[in-house]
GROMACS .gro file of N, CA and C in nm:
model
  255
    1MET      N    1  -1.305  -0.450  -2.134
    1MET     CA    2  -1.308  -0.371  -2.044
    1MET      C    3  -1.289  -0.202  -2.077
    2THR      N    4  -1.359  -0.122  -2.034
    2THR     CA    5  -1.380   0.020  -2.094
    2THR      C    6  -1.250   0.099  -2.027
    3ASP      N    7  -1.223   0.213  -2.081
    3ASP     CA    8  -1.116   0.317  -2.040
    3ASP      C    9  -1.170   0.320  -1.903
    4ASP      N   10  -1.281   0.393  -1.874
    4ASP     CA   11  -1.317   0.428  -1.732
    4ASP      C   12  -1.314   0.361  -1.639
    5TYR      N   13  -1.370   0.227  -1.669
    5TYR     CA   14  -1.362   0.117  -1.559
    5TYR      C   15  -1.258   0.092  -1.527
    6ALA      N   16  -1.148   0.088  -1.636
    6ALA     CA   17  -0.996   0.040  -1.606
    6ALA      C   18  -0.943   0.167  -1.529
    7HIS      N   19  -0.966   0.265  -1.559
    7HIS     CA   20  -0.924   0.386  -1.485
    7HIS      C   21  -0.989   0.387  -1.328
    8GLY      N   22  -1.114   0.363  -1.321
    8GLY     CA   23  -1.172   0.364  -1.186
    8GLY      C   24  -1.110   0.251  -1.089
    9ARG      N   25  -1.057   0.131  -1.162
    9ARG     CA   26  -0.983   0.016  -1.075
    9ARG      C   27  -0.864   0.057  -1.035
   10ARG      N   28  -0.780   0.138  -1.133
   10ARG     CA   29  -0.670   0.186  -1.072
   10ARG      C   30  -0.682   0.271  -0.979
   11ASP      N   31  -0.788   0.387  -0.974
   11ASP     CA   32  -0.816   0.494  -0.866
   11ASP      C   33  -0.825   0.410  -0.735
   12GLY      N   34  -0.878   0.292  -0.735
   12GLY     CA   35  -0.906   0.229  -0.626
   12GLY      C   36  -0.815   0.157  -0.562
   13LEU      N   37  -0.721   0.121  -0.656
   13LEU     CA   38  -0.602   0.036  -0.616
   13LEU      C   39  -0.507   0.151  -0.552
   14ARG      N   40  -0.494   0.262  -0.618
   14ARG     CA   41  -0.421   0.388  -0.561
   14ARG      C   42  -0.458   0.443  -0.424
   15LEU      N   43  -0.609   0.453  -0.385
   15LEU     CA   44  -0.666   0.472  -0.262
   15LEU      C   45  -0.618   0.396  -0.168
   16ALA      N   46  -0.641   0.265  -0.201
   16ALA     CA   47  -0.607   0.155  -0.114
   16ALA      C   48  -0.467   0.156  -0.097
   17LEU      N   49  -0.381   0.157  -0.179
   17LEU     CA   50  -0.204   0.196  -0.120
   17LEU      C   51  -0.216   0.341  -0.042
   18SER      N   52  -0.278   0.424  -0.075
   18SER     CA   53  -0.261   0.545   0.054
   18SER      C   54  -0.319   0.519   0.170
   19ILE      N   55  -0.393   0.419   0.158
   19ILE     CA   56  -0.474   0.385   0.309
   19ILE      C   57  -0.385   0.300   0.375
   20LEU      N   58  -0.314   0.179   0.313
   20LEU     CA   59  -0.216   0.112   0.366
   20LEU      C   60  -0.084   0.179   0.401
   21ALA      N   61  -0.042   0.267   0.318
   21ALA     CA   62   0.079   0.325   0.370
   21ALA      C   63   0.042   0.449   0.504
   22ALA      N   64  -0.072   0.468   0.502
   22ALA     CA   65  -0.089   0.511   0.620
   22ALA      C   66  -0.103   0.455   0.762
   23GLU      N   67  -0.145   0.340   0.736
   23GLU     CA   68  -0.175   0.254   0.846
   23GLU      C   69  -0.022   0.192   0.898
   24GLU      N   70   0.055   0.183   0.764
   24GLU     CA   71   0.187   0.153   0.790
   24GLU      C   72   0.287   0.252   0.868
   25ALA      N   73   0.257   0.369   0.839
   25ALA     CA   74   0.325   0.443   0.909
   25ALA      C   75   0.280   0.479   1.077
   26LYS      N   76   0.160   0.441   1.078
   26LYS     CA   77   0.100   0.443   1.230
   26LYS      C   78   0.198   0.354   1.329
   27TRP      N   79   0.188   0.238   1.224
   27TRP     CA   80   0.234   0.126   1.343
   27TRP      C   81   0.354   0.120   1.343
   28ALA      N   82   0.446   0.188   1.222
   28ALA     CA   83   0.624   0.209   1.229
   28ALA      C   84   0.625   0.296   1.342
   29ALA      N   85   0.546   0.418   1.377
   29ALA     CA   86   0.600   0.516   1.497
   29ALA      C   87   0.545   0.431   1.659
   30LEU      N   88   0.476   0.315   1.605
   30LEU     CA   89   0.468   0.262   1.777
   30LEU      C   90   0.594   0.122   1.789
   31LEU      N   91   0.639   0.100   1.692
   31LEU     CA   92   0.738  -0.021   1.712
   31LEU      C   93   0.818   0.008   1.808
   32GLY      N   94   0.821  -0.071   1.930
   32GLY     CA   95   0.917  -0.066   2.025
   32GLY      C   96   0.904   0.037   2.134
   33GLU      N   97   0.775   0.089   2.116
   33GLU     CA   98   0.751   0.166   2.233
   33GLU      C   99   0.694   0.100   2.367
   34SER      N  100   0.621   0.012   2.354
   34SER     CA  101   0.531  -0.061   2.423
   34SER      C  102   0.663  -0.119   2.578
   35PRO      N  103   0.635  -0.102   2.670
   35PRO     CA  104   0.741  -0.187   2.790
   35PRO      C  105   0.698  -0.341   2.745
   36SER      N  106   0.573  -0.374   2.691
   36SER     CA  107   0.534  -0.512   2.710
   36SER      C  108   0.618  -0.581   2.552
   37TRP      N  109   0.658  -0.689   2.582
   37TRP     CA  110   0.730  -0.749   2.459
   37TRP      C  111   0.612  -0.818   2.388
   38ARG      N  112   0.528  -0.840   2.422
   38ARG     CA  113   0.407  -0.955   2.342
   38ARG      C  114   0.358  -0.811   2.252
   39THR      N  115   0.314  -0.703   2.323
   39THR     CA  116   0.261  -0.593   2.223
   39THR      C  117   0.372  -0.530   2.116
   40ASN      N  118   0.486  -0.537   2.156
   40ASN     CA  119   0.582  -0.492   2.057
   40ASN      C  120   0.594  -0.608   1.964
   41SER      N  121   0.598  -0.737   1.959
   41SER     CA  122   0.577  -0.858   1.898
   41SER      C  123   0.442  -0.842   1.759
   42ILE      N  124   0.349  -0.809   1.865
   42ILE     CA  125   0.227  -0.780   1.775
   42ILE      C  126   0.211  -0.681   1.683
   43ARG      N  127   0.270  -0.564   1.731
   43ARG     CA  128   0.276  -0.418   1.632
   43ARG      C  129   0.371  -0.473   1.539
   44GLU      N  130   0.493  -0.572   1.516
   44GLU     CA  131   0.596  -0.543   1.435
   44GLU      C  132   0.521  -0.674   1.313
   45VAL      N  133   0.434  -0.761   1.359
   45VAL     CA  134   0.356  -0.829   1.292
   45VAL      C  135   0.241  -0.755   1.178
   46ARG      N  136   0.158  -0.655   1.252
   46ARG     CA  137   0.108  -0.591   1.184
   46ARG      C  138   0.156  -0.480   1.073
   47HIS      N  139   0.261  -0.400   1.137
   47HIS     CA  140   0.381  -0.356   1.067
   47HIS      C  141   0.402  -0.425   0.918
   48LYS      N  142   0.485  -0.546   0.932
   48LYS     CA  143   0.512  -0.613   0.838
   48LYS      C  144   0.405  -0.679   0.710
   49THR      N  145   0.284  -0.704   0.817
   49THR     CA  146   0.161  -0.753   0.711
   49THR      C  147   0.112  -0.634   0.602
   50LEU      N  148   0.108  -0.512   0.696
   50LEU     CA  149   0.079  -0.390   0.606
   50LEU      C  150   0.204  -0.350   0.472
   51GLN      N  151   0.315  -0.396   0.509
   51GLN     CA  152   0.437  -0.383   0.415
   51GLN      C  153   0.402  -0.481   0.289
   52VAL      N  154   0.362  -0.596   0.324
   52VAL     CA  155   0.346  -0.729   0.204
   52VAL      C  156   0.206  -0.682   0.132
   53ALA      N  157   0.100  -0.611   0.203
   53ALA     CA  158  -0.021  -0.583   0.158
   53ALA      C  159   0.006  -0.458   0.021
   54GLN      N  160   0.087  -0.359   0.058
   54GLN     CA  161   0.140  -0.271  -0.006
   54GLN      C  162   0.173  -0.336  -0.121
   55THR      N  163   0.299  -0.399  -0.135
   55THR     CA  164   0.350  -0.471  -0.213
   55THR      C  165   0.268  -0.538  -0.302
   56ARG      N  166   0.150  -0.638  -0.258
   56ARG     CA  167   0.059  -0.699  -0.363
   56ARG      C  168   0.003  -0.604  -0.406
   57VAL      N  169  -0.038  -0.497  -0.353
   57VAL     CA  170  -0.157  -0.402  -0.409
   57VAL      C  171  -0.082  -0.316  -0.536
   58GLN      N  172   0.067  -0.282  -0.516
   58GLN     CA  173   0.157  -0.231  -0.610
   58GLN      C  174   0.152  -0.317  -0.742
   59THR      N  175   0.165  -0.465  -0.737
   59THR     CA  176   0.202  -0.572  -0.797
   59THR      C  177   0.066  -0.557  -0.900
   60VAL      N  178  -0.073  -0.573  -0.836
   60VAL     CA  179  -0.158  -0.526  -0.905
   60VAL      C  180  -0.204  -0.411  -0.980
   61LEU      N  181  -0.155  -0.325  -0.918
   61LEU     CA  182  -0.177  -0.184  -0.998
   61LEU      C  183  -0.094  -0.195  -1.112
   62ASN      N  184   0.031  -0.233  -1.114
   62ASN     CA  185   0.135  -0.255  -1.214
   62ASN      C  186   0.091  -0.309  -1.335
   63ARG      N  187   0.011  -0.431  -1.314
   63ARG     CA  188  -0.053  -0.527  -1.392
   63ARG      C  189  -0.180  -0.467  -1.448
   64LEU      N  190  -0.255  -0.365  -1.407
   64LEU     CA  191  -0.345  -0.306  -1.479
   64LEU      C  192  -0.287  -0.166  -1.557
   65THR      N  193  -0.187  -0.122  -1.536
   65THR     CA  194  -0.159  -0.013  -1.593
   65THR      C  195  -0.134  -0.078  -1.743
   66PRO      N  196  -0.172   0.012  -1.825
   66PRO     CA  197  -0.172  -0.026  -1.978
   66PRO      C  198   0.003  -0.040  -2.025
   67LYS      N  199   0.016  -0.143  -2.138
   67LYS     CA  200   0.161  -0.180  -2.133
   67LYS      C  201   0.209  -0.076  -2.230
   68GLY      N  202   0.128  -0.014  -2.318
   68GLY     CA  203   0.194   0.076  -2.443
   68GLY      C  204   0.226   0.171  -2.352
   69ASP      N  205   0.191   0.231  -2.240
   69ASP     CA  206   0.197   0.351  -2.137
   69ASP      C  207   0.356   0.326  -2.093
   70THR      N  208   0.441   0.364  -2.150
   70THR     CA  209   0.596   0.344  -2.072
   70THR      C  210   0.621   0.453  -1.983
   71ALA      N  211   0.586   0.586  -1.984
   71ALA     CA  212   0.588   0.674  -1.897
   71ALA      C  213   0.477   0.660  -1.768
   72VAL      N  214   0.547   0.687  -1.657
   72VAL     CA  215   0.475   0.664  -1.558
   72VAL      C  216   0.383   0.797  -1.553
   73SER      N  217   0.280   0.792  -1.528
   73SER     CA  218   0.168   0.948  -1.532
   73SER      C  219   0.196   1.010  -1.419
   74ASP      N  220   0.179   1.163  -1.429
   74ASP     CA  221   0.205   1.235  -1.301
   74ASP      C  222   0.101   1.197  -1.184
   75GLU      N  223  -0.046   1.168  -1.215
   75GLU     CA  224  -0.113   1.093  -1.098
   75GLU      C  225  -0.043   0.983  -1.018
   76LEU      N  226   0.009   0.874  -1.123
   76LEU     CA  227   0.021   0.750  -1.018
   76LEU      C  228   0.170   0.771  -0.989
   77ALA      N  229   0.271   0.862  -1.034
   77ALA     CA  230   0.407   0.886  -0.954
   77ALA      C  231   0.357   0.974  -0.817
   78ALA      N  232   0.267   1.075  -0.805
   78ALA     CA  233   0.233   1.139  -0.715
   78ALA      C  234   0.149   1.030  -0.587
   79ALA      N  235   0.091   0.946  -0.642
   79ALA     CA  236   0.023   0.827  -0.553
   79ALA      C  237   0.142   0.723  -0.500
   80LEU      N  238   0.238   0.722  -0.575
   80LEU     CA  239   0.329   0.620  -0.535
   80LEU      C  240   0.430   0.702  -0.432
   81ASP      N  241   0.461   0.842  -0.456
   81ASP     CA  242   0.532   0.898  -0.374
   81ASP      C  243   0.466   0.943  -0.214
   82LYS      N  244   0.354   0.935  -0.220
   82LYS     CA  245   0.263   0.986  -0.118
   82LYS      C  246   0.255   0.801  -0.018
   83ALA      N  247   0.259   0.732  -0.096
   83ALA     CA  248   0.249   0.584  -0.038
   83ALA      C  249   0.425   0.546   0.043
   84GLY      N  250   0.498   0.614  -0.050
   84GLY     CA  251   0.653   0.589  -0.012
   84GLY      C  252   0.708   0.440  -0.092
   85LEU      N  253   0.652   0.433  -0.204
   85LEU     CA  254   0.697   0.340  -0.293
   85LEU      C  255   0.795   0.383  -0.378
   0.00000   0.00000   0.00000
């Protein structure tokens, strides 16, 4: 794998993390807001699903990060902070 290709894959995963974080924040704000217990239950499930997806994408991103690179890059740190991880 070339460096450009690997960097592009990591960028894609960072983008996915930020999208998941935005969706998770949207559902977190809606938790318990509805008078319907069924709607609240569905929102809780969606919220948890997004949290699990964030964790899985983070795991893949960690696997693709070069092993010799012990320091977290500024770009990666900013993406993780934005995602809330």
